[in-house]
PDB file of C-alpha atoms and ligand atoms in Angstrom:
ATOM      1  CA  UNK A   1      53.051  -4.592 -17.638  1.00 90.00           C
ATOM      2  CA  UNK A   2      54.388  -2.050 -15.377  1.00 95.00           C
ATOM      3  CA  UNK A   3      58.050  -1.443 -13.884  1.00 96.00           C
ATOM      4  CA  UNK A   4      58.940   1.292 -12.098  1.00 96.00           C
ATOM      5  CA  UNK A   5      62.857   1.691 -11.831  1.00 96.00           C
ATOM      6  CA  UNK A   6      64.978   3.578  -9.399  1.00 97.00           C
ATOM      7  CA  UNK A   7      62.633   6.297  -9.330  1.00 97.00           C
ATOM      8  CA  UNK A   8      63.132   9.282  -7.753  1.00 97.00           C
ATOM      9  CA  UNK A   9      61.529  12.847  -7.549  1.00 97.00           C
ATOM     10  CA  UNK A  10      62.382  16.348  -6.549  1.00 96.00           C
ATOM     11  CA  UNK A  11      61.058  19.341  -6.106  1.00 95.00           C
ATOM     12  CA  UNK A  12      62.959  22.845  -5.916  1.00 90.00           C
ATOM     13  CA  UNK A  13      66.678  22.902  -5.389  1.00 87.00           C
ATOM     14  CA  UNK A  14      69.254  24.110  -2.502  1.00 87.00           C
ATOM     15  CA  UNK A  15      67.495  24.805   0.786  1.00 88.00           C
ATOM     16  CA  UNK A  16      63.603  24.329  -0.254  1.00 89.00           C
ATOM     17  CA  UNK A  17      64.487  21.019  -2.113  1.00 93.00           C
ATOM     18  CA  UNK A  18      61.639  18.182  -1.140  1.00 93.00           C
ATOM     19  CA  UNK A  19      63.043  14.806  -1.825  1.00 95.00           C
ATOM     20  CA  UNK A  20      59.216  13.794  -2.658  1.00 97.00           C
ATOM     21  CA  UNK A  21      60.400   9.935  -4.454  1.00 97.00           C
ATOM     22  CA  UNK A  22      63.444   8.123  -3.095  1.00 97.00           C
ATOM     23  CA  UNK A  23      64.589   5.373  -5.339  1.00 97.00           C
ATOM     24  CA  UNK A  24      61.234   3.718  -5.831  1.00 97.00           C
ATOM     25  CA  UNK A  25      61.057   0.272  -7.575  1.00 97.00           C
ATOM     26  CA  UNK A  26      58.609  -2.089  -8.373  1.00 97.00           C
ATOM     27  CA  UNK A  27      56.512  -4.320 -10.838  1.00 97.00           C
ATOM     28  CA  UNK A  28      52.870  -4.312 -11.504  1.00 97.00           C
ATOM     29  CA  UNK A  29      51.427  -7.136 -13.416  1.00 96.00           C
ATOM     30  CA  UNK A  30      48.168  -6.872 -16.148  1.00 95.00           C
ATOM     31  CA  UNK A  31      44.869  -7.126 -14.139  1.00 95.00           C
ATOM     32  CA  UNK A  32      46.446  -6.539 -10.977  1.00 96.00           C
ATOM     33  CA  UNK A  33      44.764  -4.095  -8.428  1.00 96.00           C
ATOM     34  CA  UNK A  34      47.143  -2.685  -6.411  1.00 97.00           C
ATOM     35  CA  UNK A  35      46.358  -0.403  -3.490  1.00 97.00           C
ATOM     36  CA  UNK A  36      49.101   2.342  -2.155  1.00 97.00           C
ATOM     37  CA  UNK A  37      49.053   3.941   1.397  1.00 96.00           C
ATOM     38  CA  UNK A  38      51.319   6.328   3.440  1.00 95.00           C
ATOM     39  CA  UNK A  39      50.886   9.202   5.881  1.00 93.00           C
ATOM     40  CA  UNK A  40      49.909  13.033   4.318  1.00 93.00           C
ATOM     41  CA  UNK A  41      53.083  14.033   2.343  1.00 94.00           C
ATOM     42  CA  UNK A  42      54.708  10.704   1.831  1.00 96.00           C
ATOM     43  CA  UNK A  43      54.909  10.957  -1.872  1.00 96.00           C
ATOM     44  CA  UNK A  44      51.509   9.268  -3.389  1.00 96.00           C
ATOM     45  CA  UNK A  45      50.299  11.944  -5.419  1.00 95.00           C
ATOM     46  CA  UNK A  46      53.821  12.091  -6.896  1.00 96.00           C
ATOM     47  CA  UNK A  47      54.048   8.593  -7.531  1.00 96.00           C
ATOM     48  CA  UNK A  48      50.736   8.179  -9.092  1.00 95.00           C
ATOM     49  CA  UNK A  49      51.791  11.779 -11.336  1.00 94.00           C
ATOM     50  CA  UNK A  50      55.322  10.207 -12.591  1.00 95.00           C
ATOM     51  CA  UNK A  51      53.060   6.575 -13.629  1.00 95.00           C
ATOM     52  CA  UNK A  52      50.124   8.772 -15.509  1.00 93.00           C
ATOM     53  CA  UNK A  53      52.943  10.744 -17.369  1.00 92.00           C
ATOM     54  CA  UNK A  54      51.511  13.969 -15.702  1.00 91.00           C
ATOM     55  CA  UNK A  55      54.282  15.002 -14.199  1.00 92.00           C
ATOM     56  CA  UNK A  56      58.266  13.788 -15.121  1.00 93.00           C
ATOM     57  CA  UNK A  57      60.890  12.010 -12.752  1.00 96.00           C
ATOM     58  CA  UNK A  58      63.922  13.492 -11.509  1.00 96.00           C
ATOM     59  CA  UNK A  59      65.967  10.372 -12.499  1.00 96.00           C
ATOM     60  CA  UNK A  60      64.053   6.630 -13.229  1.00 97.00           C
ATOM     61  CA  UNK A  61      62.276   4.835 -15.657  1.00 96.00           C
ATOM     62  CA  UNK A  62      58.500   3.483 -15.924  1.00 96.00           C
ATOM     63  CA  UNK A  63      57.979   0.821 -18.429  1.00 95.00           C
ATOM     64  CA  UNK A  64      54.431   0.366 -19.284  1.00 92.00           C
ATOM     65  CA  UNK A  65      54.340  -2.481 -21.491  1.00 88.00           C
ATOM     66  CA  UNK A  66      57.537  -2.187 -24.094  1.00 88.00           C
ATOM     67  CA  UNK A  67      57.523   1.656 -23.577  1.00 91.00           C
ATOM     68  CA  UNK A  68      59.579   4.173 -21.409  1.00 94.00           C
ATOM     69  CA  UNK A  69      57.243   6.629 -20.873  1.00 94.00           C
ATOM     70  CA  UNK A  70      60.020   9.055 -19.058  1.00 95.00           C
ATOM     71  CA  UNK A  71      61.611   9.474 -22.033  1.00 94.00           C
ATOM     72  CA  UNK A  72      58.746   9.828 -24.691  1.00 94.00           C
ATOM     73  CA  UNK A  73      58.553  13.168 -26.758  1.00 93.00           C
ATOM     74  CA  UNK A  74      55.435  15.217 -25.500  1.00 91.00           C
ATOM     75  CA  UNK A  75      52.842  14.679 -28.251  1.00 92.00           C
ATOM     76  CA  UNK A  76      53.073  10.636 -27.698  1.00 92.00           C
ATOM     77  CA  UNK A  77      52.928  11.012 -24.081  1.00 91.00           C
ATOM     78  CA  UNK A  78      49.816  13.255 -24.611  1.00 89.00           C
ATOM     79  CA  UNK A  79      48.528  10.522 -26.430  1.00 86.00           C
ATOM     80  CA  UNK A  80      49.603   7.437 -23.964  1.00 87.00           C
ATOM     81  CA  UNK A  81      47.643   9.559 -21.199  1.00 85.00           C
ATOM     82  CA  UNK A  82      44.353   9.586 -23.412  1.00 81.00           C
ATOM     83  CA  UNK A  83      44.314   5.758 -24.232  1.00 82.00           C
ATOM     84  CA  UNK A  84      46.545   3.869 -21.909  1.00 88.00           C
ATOM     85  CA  UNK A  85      45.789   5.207 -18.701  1.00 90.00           C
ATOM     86  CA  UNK A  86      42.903   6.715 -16.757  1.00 88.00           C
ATOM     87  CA  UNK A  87      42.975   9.030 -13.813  1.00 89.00           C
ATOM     88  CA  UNK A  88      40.577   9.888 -11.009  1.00 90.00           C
ATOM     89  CA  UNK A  89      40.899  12.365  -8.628  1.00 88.00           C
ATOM     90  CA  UNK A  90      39.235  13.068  -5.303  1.00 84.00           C
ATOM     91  CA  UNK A  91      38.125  16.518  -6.305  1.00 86.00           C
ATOM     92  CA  UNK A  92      36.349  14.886  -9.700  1.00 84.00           C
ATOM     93  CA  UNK A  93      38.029  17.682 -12.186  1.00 88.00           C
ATOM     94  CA  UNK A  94      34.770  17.700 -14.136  1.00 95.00           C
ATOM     95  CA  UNK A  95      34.120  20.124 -17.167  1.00 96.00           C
ATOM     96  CA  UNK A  96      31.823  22.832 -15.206  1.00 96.00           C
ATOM     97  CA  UNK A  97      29.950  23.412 -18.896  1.00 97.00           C
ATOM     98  CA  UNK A  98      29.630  20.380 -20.338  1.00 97.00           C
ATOM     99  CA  UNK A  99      27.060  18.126 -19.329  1.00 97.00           C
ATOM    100  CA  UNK A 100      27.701  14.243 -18.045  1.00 97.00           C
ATOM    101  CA  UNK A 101      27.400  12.829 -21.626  1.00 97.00           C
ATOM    102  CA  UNK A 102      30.038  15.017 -23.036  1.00 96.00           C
ATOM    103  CA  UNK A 103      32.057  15.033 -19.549  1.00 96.00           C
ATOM    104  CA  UNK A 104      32.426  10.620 -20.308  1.00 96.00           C
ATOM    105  CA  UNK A 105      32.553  11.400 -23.319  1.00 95.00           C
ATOM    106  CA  UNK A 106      35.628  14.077 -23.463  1.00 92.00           C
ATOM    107  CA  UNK A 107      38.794  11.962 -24.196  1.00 88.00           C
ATOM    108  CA  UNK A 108      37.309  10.133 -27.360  1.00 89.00           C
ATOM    109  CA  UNK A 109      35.473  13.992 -28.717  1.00 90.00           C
ATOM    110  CA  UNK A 110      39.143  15.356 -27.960  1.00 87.00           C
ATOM    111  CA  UNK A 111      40.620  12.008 -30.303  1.00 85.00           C
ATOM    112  CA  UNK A 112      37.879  12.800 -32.853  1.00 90.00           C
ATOM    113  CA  UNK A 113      36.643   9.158 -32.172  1.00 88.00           C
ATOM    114  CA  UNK A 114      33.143   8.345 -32.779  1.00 91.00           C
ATOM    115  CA  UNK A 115      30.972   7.260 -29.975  1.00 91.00           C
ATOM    116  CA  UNK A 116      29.487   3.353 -30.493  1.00 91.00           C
ATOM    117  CA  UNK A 117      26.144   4.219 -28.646  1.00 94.00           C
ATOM    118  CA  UNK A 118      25.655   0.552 -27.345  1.00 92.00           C
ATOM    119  CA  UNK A 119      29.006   0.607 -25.308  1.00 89.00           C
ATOM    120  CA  UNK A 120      28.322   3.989 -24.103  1.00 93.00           C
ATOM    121  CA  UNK A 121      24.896   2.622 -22.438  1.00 94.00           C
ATOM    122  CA  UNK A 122      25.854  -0.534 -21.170  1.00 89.00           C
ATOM    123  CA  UNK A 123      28.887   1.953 -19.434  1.00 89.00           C
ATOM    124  CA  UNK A 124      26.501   4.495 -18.315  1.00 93.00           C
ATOM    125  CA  UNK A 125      24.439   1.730 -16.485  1.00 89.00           C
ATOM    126  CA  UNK A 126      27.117   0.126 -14.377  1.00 86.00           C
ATOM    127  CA  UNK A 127      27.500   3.700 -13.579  1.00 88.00           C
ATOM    128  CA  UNK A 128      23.448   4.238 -12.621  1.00 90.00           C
ATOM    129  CA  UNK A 129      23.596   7.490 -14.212  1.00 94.00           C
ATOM    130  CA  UNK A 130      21.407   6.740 -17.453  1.00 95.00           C
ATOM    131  CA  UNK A 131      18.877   9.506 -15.736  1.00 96.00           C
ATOM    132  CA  UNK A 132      21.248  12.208 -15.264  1.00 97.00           C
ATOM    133  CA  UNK A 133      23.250  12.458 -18.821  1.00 97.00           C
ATOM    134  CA  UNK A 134      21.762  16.204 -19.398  1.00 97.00           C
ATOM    135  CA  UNK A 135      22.581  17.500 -16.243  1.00 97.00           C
ATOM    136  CA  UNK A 136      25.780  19.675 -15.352  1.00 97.00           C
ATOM    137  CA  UNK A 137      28.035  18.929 -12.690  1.00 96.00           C
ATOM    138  CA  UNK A 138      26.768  21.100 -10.520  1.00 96.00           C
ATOM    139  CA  UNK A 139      23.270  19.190 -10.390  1.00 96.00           C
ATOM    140  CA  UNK A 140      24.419  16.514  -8.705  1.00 95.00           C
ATOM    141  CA  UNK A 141      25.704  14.508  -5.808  1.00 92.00           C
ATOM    142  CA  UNK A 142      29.414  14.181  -5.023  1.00 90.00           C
ATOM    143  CA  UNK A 143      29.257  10.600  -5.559  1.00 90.00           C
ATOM    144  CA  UNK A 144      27.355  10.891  -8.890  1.00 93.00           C
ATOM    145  CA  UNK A 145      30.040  13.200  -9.679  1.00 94.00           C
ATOM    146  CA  UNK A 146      32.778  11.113  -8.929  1.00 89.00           C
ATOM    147  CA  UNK A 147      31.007   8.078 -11.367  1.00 91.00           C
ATOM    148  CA  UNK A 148      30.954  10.578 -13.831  1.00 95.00           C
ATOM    149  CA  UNK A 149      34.866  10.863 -13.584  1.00 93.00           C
ATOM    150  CA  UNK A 150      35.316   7.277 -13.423  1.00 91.00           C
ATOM    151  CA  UNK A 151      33.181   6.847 -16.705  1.00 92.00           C
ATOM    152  CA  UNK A 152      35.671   9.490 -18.243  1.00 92.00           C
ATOM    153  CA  UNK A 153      38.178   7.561 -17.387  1.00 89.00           C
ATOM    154  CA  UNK A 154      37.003   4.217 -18.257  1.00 87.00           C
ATOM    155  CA  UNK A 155      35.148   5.020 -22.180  1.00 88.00           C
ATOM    156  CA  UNK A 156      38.374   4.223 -23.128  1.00 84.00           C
ATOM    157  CA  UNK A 157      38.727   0.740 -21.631  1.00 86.00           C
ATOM    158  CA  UNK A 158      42.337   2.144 -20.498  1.00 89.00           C
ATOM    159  CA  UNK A 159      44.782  -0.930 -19.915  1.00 89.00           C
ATOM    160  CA  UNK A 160      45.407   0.984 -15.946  1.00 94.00           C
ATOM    161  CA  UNK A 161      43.484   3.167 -13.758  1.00 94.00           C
ATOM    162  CA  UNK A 162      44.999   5.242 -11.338  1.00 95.00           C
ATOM    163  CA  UNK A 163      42.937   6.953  -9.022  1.00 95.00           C
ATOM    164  CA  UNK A 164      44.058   9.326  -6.246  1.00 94.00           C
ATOM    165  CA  UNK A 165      41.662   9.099  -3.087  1.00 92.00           C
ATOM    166  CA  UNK A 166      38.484   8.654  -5.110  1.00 89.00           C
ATOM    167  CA  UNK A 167      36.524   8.165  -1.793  1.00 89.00           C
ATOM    168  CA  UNK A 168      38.274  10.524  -0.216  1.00 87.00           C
ATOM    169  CA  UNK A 169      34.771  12.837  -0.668  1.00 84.00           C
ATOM    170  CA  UNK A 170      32.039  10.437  -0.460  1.00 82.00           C
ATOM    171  CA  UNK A 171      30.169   9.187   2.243  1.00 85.00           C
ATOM    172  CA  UNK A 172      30.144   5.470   3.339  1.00 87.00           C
ATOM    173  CA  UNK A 173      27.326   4.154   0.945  1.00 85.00           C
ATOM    174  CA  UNK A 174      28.809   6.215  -2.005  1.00 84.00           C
ATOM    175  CA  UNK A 175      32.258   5.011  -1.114  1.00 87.00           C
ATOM    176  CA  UNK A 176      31.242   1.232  -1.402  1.00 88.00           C
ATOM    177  CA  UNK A 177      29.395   2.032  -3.945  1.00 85.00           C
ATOM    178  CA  UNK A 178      32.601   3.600  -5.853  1.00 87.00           C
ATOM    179  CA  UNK A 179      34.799   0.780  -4.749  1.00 89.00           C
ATOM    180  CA  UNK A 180      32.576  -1.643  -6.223  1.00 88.00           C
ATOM    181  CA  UNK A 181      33.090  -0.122  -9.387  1.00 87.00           C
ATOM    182  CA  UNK A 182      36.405  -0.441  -9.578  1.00 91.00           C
ATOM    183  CA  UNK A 183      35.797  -4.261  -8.680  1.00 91.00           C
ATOM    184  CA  UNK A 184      33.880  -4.510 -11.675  1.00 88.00           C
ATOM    185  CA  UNK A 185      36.268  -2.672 -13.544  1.00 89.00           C
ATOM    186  CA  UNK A 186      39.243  -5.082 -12.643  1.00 93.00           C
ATOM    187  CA  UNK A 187      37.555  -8.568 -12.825  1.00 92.00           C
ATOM    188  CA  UNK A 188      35.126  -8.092 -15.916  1.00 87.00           C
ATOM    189  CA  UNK A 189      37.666  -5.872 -17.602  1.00 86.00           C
ATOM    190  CA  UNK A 190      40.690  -7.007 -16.371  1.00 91.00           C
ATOM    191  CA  UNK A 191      41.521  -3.606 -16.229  1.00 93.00           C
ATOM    192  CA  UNK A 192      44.815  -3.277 -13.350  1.00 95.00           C
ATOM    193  CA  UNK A 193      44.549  -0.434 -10.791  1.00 96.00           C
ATOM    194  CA  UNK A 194      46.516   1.248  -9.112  1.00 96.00           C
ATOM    195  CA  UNK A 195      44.259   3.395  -5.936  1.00 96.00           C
ATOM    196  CA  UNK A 196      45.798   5.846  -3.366  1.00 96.00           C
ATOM    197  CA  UNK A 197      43.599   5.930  -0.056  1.00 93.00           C
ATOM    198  CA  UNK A 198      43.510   6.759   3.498  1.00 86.00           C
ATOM    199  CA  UNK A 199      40.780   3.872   4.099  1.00 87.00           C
ATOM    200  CA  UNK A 200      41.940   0.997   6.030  1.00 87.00           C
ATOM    201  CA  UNK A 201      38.845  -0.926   4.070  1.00 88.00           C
ATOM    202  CA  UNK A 202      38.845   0.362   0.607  1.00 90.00           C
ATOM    203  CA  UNK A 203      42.578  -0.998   0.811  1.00 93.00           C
ATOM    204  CA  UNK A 204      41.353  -4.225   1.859  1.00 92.00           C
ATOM    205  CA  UNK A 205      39.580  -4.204  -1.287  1.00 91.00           C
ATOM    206  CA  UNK A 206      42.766  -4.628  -3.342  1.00 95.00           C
ATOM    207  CA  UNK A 207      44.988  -7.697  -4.011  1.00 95.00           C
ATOM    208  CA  UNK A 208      48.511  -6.368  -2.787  1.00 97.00           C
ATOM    209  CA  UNK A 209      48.984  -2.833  -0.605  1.00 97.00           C
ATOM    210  CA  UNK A 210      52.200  -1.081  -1.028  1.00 97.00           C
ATOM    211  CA  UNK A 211      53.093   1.153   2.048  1.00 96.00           C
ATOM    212  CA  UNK A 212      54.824   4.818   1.330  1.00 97.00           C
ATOM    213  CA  UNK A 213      57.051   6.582   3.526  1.00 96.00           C
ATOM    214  CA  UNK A 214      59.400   9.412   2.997  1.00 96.00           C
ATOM    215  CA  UNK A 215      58.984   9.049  -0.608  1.00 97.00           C
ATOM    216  CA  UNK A 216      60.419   5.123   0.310  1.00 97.00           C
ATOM    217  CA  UNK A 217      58.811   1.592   0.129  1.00 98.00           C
ATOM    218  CA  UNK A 218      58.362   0.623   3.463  1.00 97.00           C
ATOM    219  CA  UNK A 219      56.090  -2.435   2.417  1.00 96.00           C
ATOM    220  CA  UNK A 220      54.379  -4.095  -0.030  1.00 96.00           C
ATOM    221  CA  UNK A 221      52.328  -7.134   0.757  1.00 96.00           C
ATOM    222  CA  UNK A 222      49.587  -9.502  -1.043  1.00 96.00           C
ATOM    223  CA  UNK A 223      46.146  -9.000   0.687  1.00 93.00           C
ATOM    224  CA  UNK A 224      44.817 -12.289   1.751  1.00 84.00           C
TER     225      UNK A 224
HETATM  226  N1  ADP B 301      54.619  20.846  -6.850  1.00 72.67           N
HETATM  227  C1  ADP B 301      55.316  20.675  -5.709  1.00 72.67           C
HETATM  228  N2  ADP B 301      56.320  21.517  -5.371  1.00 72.67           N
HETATM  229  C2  ADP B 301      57.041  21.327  -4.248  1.00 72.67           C
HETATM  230  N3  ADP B 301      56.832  20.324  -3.373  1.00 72.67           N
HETATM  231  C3  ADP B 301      55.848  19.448  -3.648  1.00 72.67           C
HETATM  232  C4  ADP B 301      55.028  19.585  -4.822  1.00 72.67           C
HETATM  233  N4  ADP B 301      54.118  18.565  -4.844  1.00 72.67           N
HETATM  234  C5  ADP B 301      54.355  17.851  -3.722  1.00 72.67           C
HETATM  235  N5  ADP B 301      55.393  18.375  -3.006  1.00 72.67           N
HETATM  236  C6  ADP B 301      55.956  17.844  -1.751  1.00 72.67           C
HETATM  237  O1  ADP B 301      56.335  16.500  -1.981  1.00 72.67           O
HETATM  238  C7  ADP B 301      55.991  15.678  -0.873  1.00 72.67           C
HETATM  239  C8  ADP B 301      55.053  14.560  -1.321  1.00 72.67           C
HETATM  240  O2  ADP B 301      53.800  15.129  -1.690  1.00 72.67           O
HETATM  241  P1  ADP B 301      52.566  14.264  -2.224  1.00 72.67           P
HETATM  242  O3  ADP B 301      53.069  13.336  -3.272  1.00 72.67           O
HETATM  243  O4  ADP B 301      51.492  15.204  -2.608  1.00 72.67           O
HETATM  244  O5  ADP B 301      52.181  13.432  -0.914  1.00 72.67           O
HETATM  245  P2  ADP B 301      50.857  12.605  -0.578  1.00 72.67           P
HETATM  246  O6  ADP B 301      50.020  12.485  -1.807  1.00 72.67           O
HETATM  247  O7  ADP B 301      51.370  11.286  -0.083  1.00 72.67           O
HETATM  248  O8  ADP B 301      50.168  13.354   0.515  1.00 72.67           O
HETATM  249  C9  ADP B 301      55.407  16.613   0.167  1.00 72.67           C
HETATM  250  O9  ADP B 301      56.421  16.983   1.075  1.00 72.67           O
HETATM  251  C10 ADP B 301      54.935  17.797  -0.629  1.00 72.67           C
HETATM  252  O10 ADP B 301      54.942  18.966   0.137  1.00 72.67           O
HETATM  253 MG1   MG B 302      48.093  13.124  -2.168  1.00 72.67          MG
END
């Protein structure tokens, strides 16, 4: 569902130029979870930018399903980041104002969607935070924060999630306790992820680890 094609990415020109992607290439199949790790500065941010259509490659393509996303016209890509994909950061990026129902809520109020109540619950359960939906970000934990973000990115049911150190922040029980989200996320929804971290074990968690370096593939191996 996903091929990433001689991709490469840099940033500033002449003597501060930062080769950040070198000619990156591979395939991701639907309901895979994929795990991606490299030393500070090896290009994982980047990569995970150019596949949410945050950011644009310097030369490459990224098929997700039938569609180039490198090449599509702003407004559709603006769209294809709503529904198709959703992103998770290790710094949450919550809506300081808006309390955690309208935080999950955000992408479908911003698409004018209406809200079926039942699948809203049954999310905000997984997520244990049916006691905290009027509070603000600021009123809670950094691990209830982060399952806020994850609910924001999953009301959508998007096909991938791509999530940038989302333990990164949490303590050990809030880290399992985020991992085993995304487990749930992957088998019951088949949803495929794609999850940048530093932790040896929340890799282990994943079916195939692809290693970074210098912006380069240096590995990419099925986790037994
Ligand atoms: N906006 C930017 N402008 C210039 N250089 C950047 C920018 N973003 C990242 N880089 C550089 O690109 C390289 C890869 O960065 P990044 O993808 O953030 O690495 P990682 O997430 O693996 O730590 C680094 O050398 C970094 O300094
Ligand atoms: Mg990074």
């Amino acid at each position: 569902m996903l091929n990433c094609s001689n991709l490469s990415k840099t940033y500033g020109a002449g003597t501060v130029e930062v080769k950040a992607l070198d000619n990156i290439n591979f395939k991701i199949q639907k309901g895979e979870y994929v795990a991606i790790i490299g030393g500070s500065g090896s290009g994982k941010s980047t990569l995970l930018h150019m596949l949410g259509g945050v950011d644009s490659p310097t030369s490459g393509e990224i098929y997700i399903d039938q569609t180039n996303i490198v090449t599509l016209p702003e407004k559709e890509l603006a769209i294809f980041r709503r529904r198709k994909v959703g992103l998770i950061y290790q710094f949450y990026n919550l809506i300081p104002t808006l309390n955690v129902r309208k935080n999950i809520l955000l992408p479908m109020l911003l698409d004018g969607r209406k809200v079926n109540e039942d699948e809203f619950n049954s999310l905000v359960h997984t997520l244990g935070l049916q006691d905290r939906l009027n509070h603000m970000p600021h009123e809670l934990s950094g691990g209830q924060q982060q399952r806020v973000s994850i609910g924001r990115a999953l009301i959508y049911r998007p096909a991938i999630l791509l999530a940038d150190e989302p333990t990164g922040n949490l303590d050990h029980k809030n880290s399992d306790e985020i991992v085993e989200l995304f487990r749930i996320a992957n088998t019951i929804y088949n949803q495929t992820i794609i999850l940048i971290t530093h932790d040896e074990k929340v890799a282990l968690c994943a079916d195939r680890i692809i290693t970074i370096e210098d912006g380069k593939i240096v590995s990419d191996k099925a986790v037994k």
